[in-house]
mmCIF file of C-alpha atoms in Angstrom:
data_model
loop_
_atom_site.group_PDB
_atom_site.id
_atom_site.type_symbol
_atom_site.label_atom_id
_atom_site.label_comp_id
_atom_site.label_asym_id
_atom_site.label_seq_id
_atom_site.Cartn_x
_atom_site.Cartn_y
_atom_site.Cartn_z
ATOM 1 C CA MET B 52 190.060 121.771 -237.489
ATOM 2 C CA ASN B 53 188.035 124.937 -236.906
ATOM 3 C CA SER B 54 185.442 125.092 -239.715
ATOM 4 C CA THR B 55 187.919 123.372 -242.063
ATOM 5 C CA ARG B 56 186.307 121.121 -244.666
ATOM 6 C CA PHE B 57 187.654 118.507 -247.036
ATOM 7 C CA LEU B 58 186.229 117.308 -250.337
ATOM 8 C CA TYR B 59 187.453 114.163 -252.046
ATOM 9 C CA SER B 60 186.185 113.757 -255.614
ATOM 10 C CA ASN B 61 187.379 110.948 -257.864
ATOM 11 C CA GLY B 62 190.844 110.808 -256.352
ATOM 12 C CA VAL B 63 191.398 114.539 -255.851
ATOM 13 C CA VAL B 64 191.433 116.123 -252.382
ATOM 14 C CA SER B 65 190.365 119.761 -252.007
ATOM 15 C CA TYR B 66 191.365 121.711 -248.893
ATOM 16 C CA SER B 67 190.216 125.229 -249.699
ATOM 17 C CA ASP B 68 186.955 126.817 -250.828
ATOM 18 C CA VAL B 69 185.001 123.694 -249.881
ATOM 19 C CA PRO B 70 181.324 124.688 -249.476
ATOM 20 C CA PRO B 71 179.052 123.691 -246.585
ATOM 21 C CA VAL B 72 177.581 120.233 -247.037
ATOM 22 C CA ALA B 73 174.106 121.499 -247.992
ATOM 23 C CA THR B 74 175.567 123.644 -250.773
ATOM 24 C CA PHE B 75 177.690 120.745 -251.932
ATOM 25 C CA LEU B 76 174.681 118.398 -252.108
ATOM 26 C CA GLU B 77 172.661 120.950 -254.069
ATOM 27 C CA SER B 78 175.387 121.116 -256.697
ATOM 28 C CA LEU B 79 175.232 117.461 -257.758
ATOM 29 C CA PRO B 80 172.536 114.812 -258.245
ATOM 30 C CA GLY B 81 173.041 111.466 -256.586
ATOM 31 C CA ALA B 82 172.445 109.032 -253.766
ATOM 32 C CA TYR B 83 174.097 109.966 -250.505
ATOM 33 C CA THR B 84 174.461 109.084 -246.855
ATOM 34 C CA THR B 85 175.832 110.973 -243.865
ATOM 35 C CA THR B 86 177.407 109.651 -240.685
ATOM 36 C CA ARG B 87 180.035 110.817 -238.205
ATOM 37 C CA THR B 88 182.949 109.666 -236.155
ATOM 38 C CA HIS B 89 182.513 108.631 -232.534
ATOM 39 C CA GLU B 90 184.629 108.402 -229.387
ATOM 40 C CA ASN B 91 187.169 111.069 -230.325
ATOM 41 C CA GLY B 92 187.497 110.059 -233.947
ATOM 42 C CA THR B 93 188.267 106.393 -233.308
ATOM 43 C CA THR B 94 185.207 104.857 -234.986
ATOM 44 C CA LEU B 95 182.714 105.673 -237.730
ATOM 45 C CA LEU B 96 179.112 105.244 -236.614
ATOM 46 C CA PHE B 97 177.303 102.295 -238.204
ATOM 47 C CA TRP B 98 179.356 102.550 -241.397
ATOM 48 C CA GLU B 99 178.355 99.147 -242.789
ATOM 49 C CA ARG B 100 174.685 100.033 -242.395
ATOM 50 C CA HIS B 101 175.301 103.314 -244.200
ATOM 51 C CA LEU B 102 177.105 101.601 -247.063
ATOM 52 C CA LYS B 103 174.214 99.173 -247.443
ATOM 53 C CA ARG B 104 171.660 102.003 -247.485
ATOM 54 C CA LEU B 105 173.791 104.047 -249.910
ATOM 55 C CA SER B 106 174.089 101.120 -252.319
ATOM 56 C CA SER B 107 170.363 100.468 -252.051
ATOM 57 C CA SER B 108 169.561 104.139 -252.702
ATOM 58 C CA ALA B 109 171.782 104.164 -255.798
ATOM 59 C CA ARG B 110 170.152 100.987 -257.136
ATOM 60 C CA ILE B 111 166.642 102.381 -256.573
ATOM 61 C CA LEU B 112 167.451 105.695 -258.252
ATOM 62 C CA VAL B 113 169.030 104.074 -261.312
ATOM 63 C CA ASN B 114 166.062 101.784 -261.833
ATOM 64 C CA SER B 115 163.235 104.176 -260.902
ATOM 65 C CA SER B 116 164.385 107.805 -261.087
ATOM 66 C CA PRO B 117 167.664 108.106 -263.027
ATOM 67 C CA HIS B 118 167.267 111.891 -263.233
ATOM 68 C CA LEU B 119 167.942 111.984 -259.473
ATOM 69 C CA ILE B 120 171.352 110.297 -259.756
ATOM 70 C CA PHE B 121 172.736 111.086 -263.236
ATOM 71 C CA LYS B 122 174.186 114.442 -264.212
ATOM 72 C CA GLU B 123 172.495 116.227 -267.067
ATOM 73 C CA ASN B 124 173.597 114.811 -270.387
ATOM 74 C CA LYS B 125 174.514 117.875 -272.453
ATOM 75 C CA ILE B 126 175.688 115.908 -275.482
ATOM 76 C CA ASN B 127 172.506 113.886 -275.941
ATOM 77 C CA PRO B 128 169.642 114.918 -273.615
ATOM 78 C CA SER B 129 167.469 112.027 -274.819
ATOM 79 C CA PHE B 130 170.035 109.404 -273.817
ATOM 80 C CA SER B 131 169.062 107.384 -270.752
ATOM 81 C CA PRO B 132 171.076 104.758 -268.864
ATOM 82 C CA PRO B 133 170.679 101.147 -270.067
ATOM 83 C CA VAL B 134 169.479 99.686 -266.804
ATOM 84 C CA SER B 135 169.964 96.091 -267.911
ATOM 85 C CA ILE B 136 173.670 96.742 -268.507
ATOM 86 C CA ILE B 137 174.072 98.542 -265.201
ATOM 87 C CA SER B 138 172.400 95.695 -263.345
ATOM 88 C CA SER B 139 174.638 93.098 -265.027
ATOM 89 C CA LEU B 140 177.762 94.800 -263.719
ATOM 90 C CA LYS B 141 177.024 93.892 -260.085
ATOM 91 C CA TRP B 142 177.610 97.565 -259.478
ATOM 92 C CA GLU B 143 176.113 97.590 -255.985
ATOM 93 C CA THR B 144 179.089 95.702 -254.589
ATOM 94 C CA ARG B 145 181.438 97.890 -256.603
ATOM 95 C CA ILE B 146 179.901 101.069 -255.241
ATOM 96 C CA ARG B 147 180.494 99.863 -251.700
ATOM 97 C CA LEU B 148 184.121 99.149 -252.556
ATOM 98 C CA LEU B 149 184.613 102.447 -254.372
ATOM 99 C CA VAL B 150 183.212 104.481 -251.477
ATOM 100 C CA SER B 151 185.297 102.607 -248.904
ATOM 101 C CA ASN B 152 188.469 103.081 -250.978
ATOM 102 C CA SER B 153 187.763 106.800 -251.245
ATOM 103 C CA LEU B 154 187.232 107.031 -247.504
ATOM 104 C CA ASN B 155 190.562 105.364 -246.856
ATOM 105 C CA HIS B 156 192.303 108.085 -248.877
ATOM 106 C CA VAL B 157 190.800 111.214 -247.377
ATOM 107 C CA LEU B 158 189.822 110.345 -243.806
ATOM 108 C CA PRO B 159 193.396 110.031 -242.455
ATOM 109 C CA ILE B 160 194.039 113.602 -243.626
ATOM 110 C CA ALA B 161 190.925 114.920 -241.908
ATOM 111 C CA LEU B 162 191.645 112.988 -238.708
ATOM 112 C CA GLU B 163 195.143 114.434 -238.604
ATOM 113 C CA GLU B 164 193.845 117.986 -238.946
ATOM 114 C CA ARG B 165 190.914 117.861 -236.533
ATOM 115 C CA SER B 166 191.090 119.238 -233.007
ATOM 116 C CA ASN B 167 191.254 116.804 -230.114
ATOM 117 C CA GLY B 168 187.787 115.895 -228.885
ATOM 118 C CA GLU B 169 186.171 117.034 -232.135
ATOM 119 C CA GLU B 170 184.252 114.604 -234.327
ATOM 120 C CA LEU B 171 183.956 114.553 -238.113
ATOM 121 C CA ALA B 172 180.770 114.571 -240.191
ATOM 122 C CA VAL B 173 181.199 112.387 -243.292
ATOM 123 C CA THR B 174 178.888 112.605 -246.318
ATOM 124 C CA ALA B 175 179.346 110.164 -249.203
ATOM 125 C CA LEU B 176 177.655 111.013 -252.523
ATOM 126 C CA VAL B 177 177.453 108.692 -255.541
ATOM 127 C CA SER B 178 176.609 110.486 -258.770
ATOM 128 C CA GLY B 179 176.268 109.065 -262.283
ATOM 129 C CA ASP B 180 177.614 110.675 -265.432
ATOM 130 C CA LEU B 181 175.632 109.889 -268.583
ATOM 131 C CA GLU B 182 178.253 111.445 -270.834
ATOM 132 C CA LYS B 183 180.880 109.036 -269.511
ATOM 133 C CA LEU B 184 178.461 106.140 -269.927
ATOM 134 C CA LYS B 185 177.617 107.131 -273.491
ATOM 135 C CA ALA B 186 181.308 107.324 -274.379
ATOM 136 C CA MET B 187 182.166 103.911 -272.963
ATOM 137 C CA GLU B 188 182.858 100.943 -275.188
ATOM 138 C CA ASN B 189 182.312 97.290 -274.324
ATOM 139 C CA VAL B 190 180.593 98.202 -271.060
ATOM 140 C CA ALA B 191 179.257 94.708 -270.595
ATOM 141 C CA ASN B 192 182.680 93.058 -270.745
ATOM 142 C CA GLY B 193 183.509 93.473 -267.070
ATOM 143 C CA ASP B 194 182.212 94.496 -263.689
ATOM 144 C CA ASP B 195 184.862 97.217 -263.436
ATOM 145 C CA GLY B 196 182.797 99.354 -265.797
ATOM 146 C CA VAL B 197 180.948 100.835 -262.853
ATOM 147 C CA PHE B 198 184.107 102.694 -261.858
ATOM 148 C CA GLN B 199 183.986 104.572 -265.144
ATOM 149 C CA PHE B 200 180.567 106.209 -265.044
ATOM 150 C CA PHE B 201 179.874 106.626 -261.323
ATOM 151 C CA ASP B 202 181.627 109.456 -259.495
ATOM 152 C CA VAL B 203 182.202 109.264 -255.747
ATOM 153 C CA HIS B 204 182.489 112.378 -253.601
ATOM 154 C CA LEU B 205 183.252 112.556 -249.876
ATOM 155 C CA HIS B 206 182.541 115.756 -247.953
ATOM 156 C CA ILE B 207 184.140 115.842 -244.489
ATOM 157 C CA GLY B 208 183.861 118.569 -241.880
ATOM 158 C CA SER B 209 184.112 119.076 -238.145
ATOM 159 C CA TYR B 210 181.103 118.280 -235.968
ATOM 160 C CA VAL B 211 180.418 118.759 -232.278
ATOM 161 C CA PRO B 212 177.691 116.316 -231.132
ATOM 162 C CA PRO B 213 175.113 117.838 -228.785
ATOM 163 C CA VAL B 214 175.102 116.487 -225.240
ATOM 164 C CA PHE B 215 172.083 114.243 -224.806
ATOM 165 C CA GLY B 216 169.519 114.914 -222.115
ATOM 166 C CA ILE B 217 169.859 118.592 -221.278
ATOM 167 C CA GLU B 218 166.922 120.891 -221.967
ATOM 168 C CA GLU B 219 168.734 123.341 -224.234
ATOM 169 C CA ASN B 220 169.704 120.481 -226.580
ATOM 170 C CA GLY B 221 166.131 119.290 -227.072
ATOM 171 C CA ALA B 222 164.403 119.515 -230.453
ATOM 172 C CA HIS B 223 161.641 122.032 -231.185
ATOM 173 C CA LEU B 224 159.432 120.837 -234.022
ATOM 174 C CA ALA B 225 156.780 122.382 -236.272
ATOM 175 C CA LEU B 226 154.522 120.662 -238.786
ATOM 176 C CA VAL B 227 154.777 122.716 -241.991
ATOM 177 C CA GLY B 228 154.361 120.603 -245.118
ATOM 178 C CA ARG B 229 153.480 117.466 -247.001
ATOM 179 C CA GLY B 230 155.596 114.323 -247.180
ATOM 180 C CA ARG B 231 158.178 113.813 -249.864
ATOM 181 C CA ASP B 232 157.138 112.195 -253.142
ATOM 182 C CA PHE B 233 160.077 109.816 -253.404
ATOM 183 C CA SER B 234 161.269 108.490 -250.053
ATOM 184 C CA ASP B 235 162.658 105.018 -250.767
ATOM 185 C CA ALA B 236 166.113 106.429 -251.432
ATOM 186 C CA LYS B 237 168.227 109.174 -249.888
ATOM 187 C CA TYR B 238 169.053 111.605 -252.695
ATOM 188 C CA SER B 239 170.709 115.015 -252.817
ATOM 189 C CA ASP B 240 167.939 116.887 -254.638
ATOM 190 C CA TRP B 241 165.831 116.732 -251.454
ATOM 191 C CA VAL B 242 168.070 119.494 -250.068
ATOM 192 C CA ARG B 243 166.689 121.798 -252.768
ATOM 193 C CA LEU B 244 163.105 120.517 -252.681
ATOM 194 C CA ARG B 245 162.660 121.153 -248.961
ATOM 195 C CA LYS B 246 163.850 124.774 -249.135
ATOM 196 C CA PRO B 247 160.365 126.333 -249.601
ATOM 197 C CA LEU B 248 159.330 124.872 -246.240
ATOM 198 C CA GLU B 249 161.868 127.095 -244.509
ATOM 199 C CA LYS B 250 159.585 130.098 -245.109
ATOM 200 C CA LEU B 251 157.115 128.551 -242.641
ATOM 201 C CA ARG B 252 159.623 127.824 -239.879
ATOM 202 C CA PRO B 253 158.512 129.499 -236.627
ATOM 203 C CA HIS B 254 161.084 131.205 -234.448
ATOM 204 C CA SER B 255 163.213 128.802 -232.345
ATOM 205 C CA VAL B 256 162.027 125.697 -234.241
ATOM 206 C CA THR B 257 164.928 123.357 -234.991
ATOM 207 C CA GLU B 258 163.264 120.785 -237.270
ATOM 208 C CA LEU B 259 160.304 120.764 -239.656
ATOM 209 C CA LEU B 260 157.784 117.918 -239.681
ATOM 210 C CA LEU B 261 155.874 116.484 -242.645
ATOM 211 C CA SER B 262 152.322 115.184 -242.969
ATOM 212 C CA ASN B 263 149.958 114.572 -245.867
ATOM 213 C CA ASP B 264 146.765 115.310 -243.942
ATOM 214 C CA GLY B 265 147.749 117.522 -241.009
ATOM 215 C CA ASP B 266 147.125 114.707 -238.536
ATOM 216 C CA ARG B 267 149.372 111.690 -239.161
ATOM 217 C CA ILE B 268 152.976 112.817 -238.719
ATOM 218 C CA LEU B 269 155.386 111.090 -241.087
ATOM 219 C CA GLU B 270 158.914 112.345 -240.399
ATOM 220 C CA GLY B 271 161.085 115.422 -240.234
ATOM 221 C CA CYS B 272 162.894 117.016 -243.175
ATOM 222 C CA ILE B 273 166.193 115.525 -241.942
ATOM 223 C CA THR B 274 165.016 113.177 -239.181
ATOM 224 C CA ASN B 275 162.729 110.268 -238.410
ATOM 225 C CA PHE B 276 160.051 111.000 -235.808
ATOM 226 C CA PHE B 277 158.969 108.858 -232.840
ATOM 227 C CA VAL B 278 156.498 109.197 -230.001
ATOM 228 C CA ILE B 279 156.082 107.183 -226.826
ATOM 229 C CA CYS B 280 152.402 107.194 -226.008
ATOM 230 C CA GLN B 281 150.013 105.595 -223.598
ATOM 231 C CA MET B 282 148.870 102.216 -224.830
ATOM 232 C CA ASP B 283 145.787 102.315 -227.002
ATOM 233 C CA LYS B 284 145.054 98.778 -228.158
ATOM 234 C CA SER B 285 141.820 99.606 -229.925
ATOM 235 C CA GLY B 286 142.201 98.614 -233.539
ATOM 236 C CA ALA B 287 145.876 97.742 -233.058
ATOM 237 C CA GLU B 288 145.597 93.992 -232.467
ATOM 238 C CA GLY B 289 148.171 92.114 -234.505
ATOM 239 C CA GLN B 290 149.991 95.278 -235.583
ATOM 240 C CA TYR B 291 152.771 95.205 -233.021
ATOM 241 C CA LEU B 292 156.259 94.462 -234.254
ATOM 242 C CA ASN B 293 157.233 92.318 -231.271
ATOM 243 C CA ASP B 294 155.621 90.356 -228.468
ATOM 244 C CA TYR B 295 155.494 92.068 -225.110
ATOM 245 C CA ASP B 296 154.253 91.478 -221.591
ATOM 246 C CA ASN B 297 152.330 93.837 -219.323
ATOM 247 C CA ALA B 298 155.450 95.531 -217.975
ATOM 248 C CA TYR B 299 154.966 98.527 -220.254
ATOM 249 C CA SER B 300 151.914 100.768 -220.357
ATOM 250 C CA VAL B 301 153.253 102.681 -223.349
ATOM 251 C CA GLU B 302 154.221 101.930 -226.928
ATOM 252 C CA VAL B 303 156.669 103.439 -229.410
ATOM 253 C CA GLN B 304 155.135 104.703 -232.655
ATOM 254 C CA THR B 305 156.793 105.773 -235.888
ATOM 255 C CA ALA B 306 155.455 106.009 -239.434
ATOM 256 C CA PRO B 307 156.020 102.936 -241.649
ATOM 257 C CA ILE B 308 158.252 103.081 -244.708
ATOM 258 C CA SER B 309 155.167 102.368 -246.829
ATOM 259 C CA ASP B 310 153.730 105.760 -245.798
ATOM 260 C CA GLY B 311 156.590 107.483 -247.572
ATOM 261 C CA VAL B 312 159.322 107.995 -244.990
ATOM 262 C CA LEU B 313 163.050 107.614 -245.387
ATOM 263 C CA PRO B 314 164.427 104.252 -244.166
ATOM 264 C CA GLY B 315 166.789 105.887 -241.692
ATOM 265 C CA VAL B 316 169.715 103.940 -240.262
ATOM 266 C CA ILE B 317 168.984 105.035 -236.690
ATOM 267 C CA ARG B 318 165.249 104.486 -237.245
ATOM 268 C CA GLN B 319 165.920 100.815 -237.941
ATOM 269 C CA LEU B 320 168.169 100.591 -234.892
ATOM 270 C CA VAL B 321 165.396 101.944 -232.668
ATOM 271 C CA ILE B 322 163.006 99.267 -233.923
ATOM 272 C CA GLU B 323 165.622 96.548 -233.392
ATOM 273 C CA ILE B 324 166.297 97.752 -229.848
ATOM 274 C CA CYS B 325 162.584 97.736 -229.036
ATOM 275 C CA HIS B 326 162.477 94.123 -230.196
ATOM 276 C CA ILE B 327 165.384 93.177 -227.966
ATOM 277 C CA LYS B 328 164.131 95.056 -224.904
ATOM 278 C CA GLY B 329 160.554 93.865 -225.288
ATOM 279 C CA ILE B 330 159.290 97.414 -225.726
ATOM 280 C CA PRO B 331 155.966 97.590 -227.618
ATOM 281 C CA VAL B 332 156.587 99.252 -230.983
ATOM 282 C CA ARG B 333 154.143 99.865 -233.793
ATOM 283 C CA GLU B 334 154.797 101.220 -237.263
ATOM 284 C CA VAL B 335 151.979 103.704 -237.560
ATOM 285 C CA ALA B 336 152.147 107.435 -238.261
ATOM 286 C CA PRO B 337 151.495 109.094 -234.877
ATOM 287 C CA PRO B 338 148.143 110.931 -235.140
ATOM 288 C CA TRP B 339 148.082 114.446 -233.749
ATOM 289 C CA GLU B 340 144.457 113.962 -232.717
ATOM 290 C CA LYS B 341 145.759 111.656 -229.975
ATOM 291 C CA HIS B 342 148.652 113.855 -228.862
ATOM 292 C CA GLN B 343 147.200 113.933 -225.336
ATOM 293 C CA LEU B 344 148.407 110.319 -225.062
ATOM 294 C CA TRP B 345 151.975 111.234 -226.037
ATOM 295 C CA GLU B 346 154.298 111.087 -223.038
ATOM 296 C CA GLU B 347 157.636 111.448 -224.833
ATOM 297 C CA ALA B 348 158.904 112.167 -228.324
ATOM 298 C CA PHE B 349 162.269 112.062 -230.048
ATOM 299 C CA VAL B 350 163.829 112.426 -233.481
ATOM 300 C CA THR B 351 166.715 110.480 -234.974
ATOM 301 C CA ASN B 352 169.332 110.978 -237.644
ATOM 302 C CA SER B 353 172.904 109.882 -238.118
ATOM 303 C CA LEU B 354 174.567 113.032 -236.767
ATOM 304 C CA ARG B 355 172.402 113.754 -233.738
ATOM 305 C CA VAL B 356 171.700 110.010 -233.301
ATOM 306 C CA LEU B 357 168.747 110.525 -230.908
ATOM 307 C CA GLN B 358 167.442 113.887 -229.714
ATOM 308 C CA HIS B 359 164.568 114.317 -227.294
ATOM 309 C CA VAL B 360 161.735 116.654 -228.223
ATOM 310 C CA GLU B 361 160.843 119.646 -226.085
ATOM 311 C CA THR B 362 157.964 121.120 -228.120
ATOM 312 C CA ILE B 363 155.803 120.353 -231.153
ATOM 313 C CA LYS B 364 153.808 123.029 -232.993
ATOM 314 C CA VAL B 365 150.956 122.127 -235.354
ATOM 315 C CA PRO B 366 149.117 124.685 -237.523
ATOM 316 C CA HIS B 367 145.437 125.277 -236.844
ATOM 317 C CA PRO B 368 143.772 124.819 -239.173
ATOM 318 C CA TRP B 369 145.994 122.662 -241.395
ATOM 319 C CA GLU B 370 144.748 124.524 -244.463
ATOM 320 C CA SER B 371 146.338 127.747 -243.183
ATOM 321 C CA LEU B 372 149.656 126.483 -244.537
ATOM 322 C CA GLU B 373 148.318 127.105 -248.029
ATOM 323 C CA SER B 374 148.810 130.816 -247.451
ATOM 324 C CA LYS B 375 152.564 130.129 -247.438
ATOM 325 C CA CYS B 376 152.887 133.043 -245.043
ATOM 326 C CA LEU B 377 154.193 132.452 -241.520
ATOM 327 C CA GLU B 378 152.406 135.501 -240.108
ATOM 328 C CA GLY B 379 148.994 134.108 -241.048
ATOM 329 C CA ILE B 380 149.356 130.785 -239.212
ATOM 330 C CA SER B 381 148.107 129.989 -235.711
ATOM 331 C CA TRP B 382 149.808 127.177 -233.815
ATOM 332 C CA ILE B 383 148.788 124.585 -231.250
ATOM 333 C CA GLU B 384 151.749 123.533 -229.108
ATOM 334 C CA LYS B 385 152.515 120.434 -227.070
ATOM 335 C CA LYS B 386 155.327 120.516 -224.506
ATOM 336 C CA PHE B 387 157.385 117.687 -223.032
ATOM 337 C CA GLN B 388 159.404 117.715 -219.830
ATOM 338 C CA GLY B 389 162.847 116.767 -221.095
ATOM 339 C CA PRO B 390 163.819 113.223 -222.122
ATOM 340 C CA GLY B 391 161.606 110.597 -220.483
ATOM 341 C CA ILE B 392 162.580 107.205 -219.134
ATOM 342 C CA MET B 393 161.839 105.301 -222.354
ATOM 343 C CA THR B 394 163.764 107.795 -224.487
ATOM 344 C CA LYS B 395 166.766 107.435 -222.171
ATOM 345 C CA ILE B 396 166.623 103.633 -222.355
ATOM 346 C CA ILE B 397 166.579 103.640 -226.158
ATOM 347 C CA GLN B 398 169.322 106.261 -226.416
ATOM 348 C CA LYS B 399 171.569 104.297 -224.058
ATOM 349 C CA GLU B 400 171.105 101.122 -226.088
ATOM 350 C CA ILE B 401 171.899 102.920 -229.357
ATOM 351 C CA MET B 402 175.156 104.290 -227.985
ATOM 352 C CA GLU B 403 176.140 100.842 -226.725
ATOM 353 C CA ARG B 404 175.493 99.545 -230.237
ATOM 354 C CA ALA B 405 177.637 102.392 -231.562
ATOM 355 C CA SER B 406 180.610 100.955 -229.700
ATOM 356 C CA THR B 407 180.063 97.380 -230.907
ATOM 357 C CA GLU B 408 179.101 98.253 -234.505
ATOM 358 C CA GLY B 409 181.529 101.125 -234.984
ATOM 359 C CA HIS B 410 183.913 100.943 -237.941
ATOM 360 C CA TRP B 411 187.311 101.090 -236.226
ATOM 361 C CA LEU B 412 189.382 103.767 -237.950
ATOM 362 C CA LYS B 413 192.808 103.552 -236.377
ATOM 363 C CA GLU B 414 193.414 100.092 -237.800
ATOM 364 C CA SER B 415 191.558 100.271 -241.107
ATOM 365 C CA VAL B 416 192.436 103.763 -242.309
#
């Protein structure tokens, strides 16, 4: 399926002129999630977790920021969704069902067309239509109303996962901007909002990091960020997420959701695995001022799963980013020597979970 893409929108499958996923997401508001197939297209990675996060994102957007999920209402711009009606429809469960039904229609086609050994990237977008909602009658009479004013789109394309562990597949990061304003939900407009940061991307950098003060690193634009650092218990008593013995001299750190980071599916898996393995883990934004203690670093998202970090660049001073000119920024760089032992342990556990939690496609699709 060389560069072939599929788009399934409200029951219609498109085979030609399907845009790249970033362009597609920019074209519509909504809550979305992205995952991929695994083991030669036989399973879908952590699909139930993605459905749960997608439903949660849609609920949050409807209740808090409807402009991020509903299409512009051209007929009556002042009309806003009646949240009490939407909540009464038990629409969260219906969204899960609607997305799964859509997947069952289009994924068999994409699996048939893909090349052997190639995986598929799957993006599900739920978008509301205020004009449809305004036109509806007797909305409160049944839960099926949610099918009438929420549109579901599935964008599917080929994806070749990078091989974990080799130097050329490591991530190269640069801290270039402030954290996102609305991080509780995963929404498509972030694709547009993060574009200005691209002007500050240094050569060879593969992911951009976010921070509100130039010290505490929150996340990447499309990843969650982790460091494995030497244990520093000062001021950390009672903040660890699991009990641990003295077997480890390091701890895993990642910014808490309350700091304004996306609740990533793989992020949560990493925390769960640390619990199970007895690895010290603390939800705290890793401070650059203590980067000398960092022994390993990695980023996570649902396509790459886990990717070790080779380099991190931080502007000096932080205020130099205000120039919005790459040429005027000086960088301090930290290097890592490939994936470390702890990174390998966590990655191995995630991939074992991928096999046990995978959504089996050959039987269900």
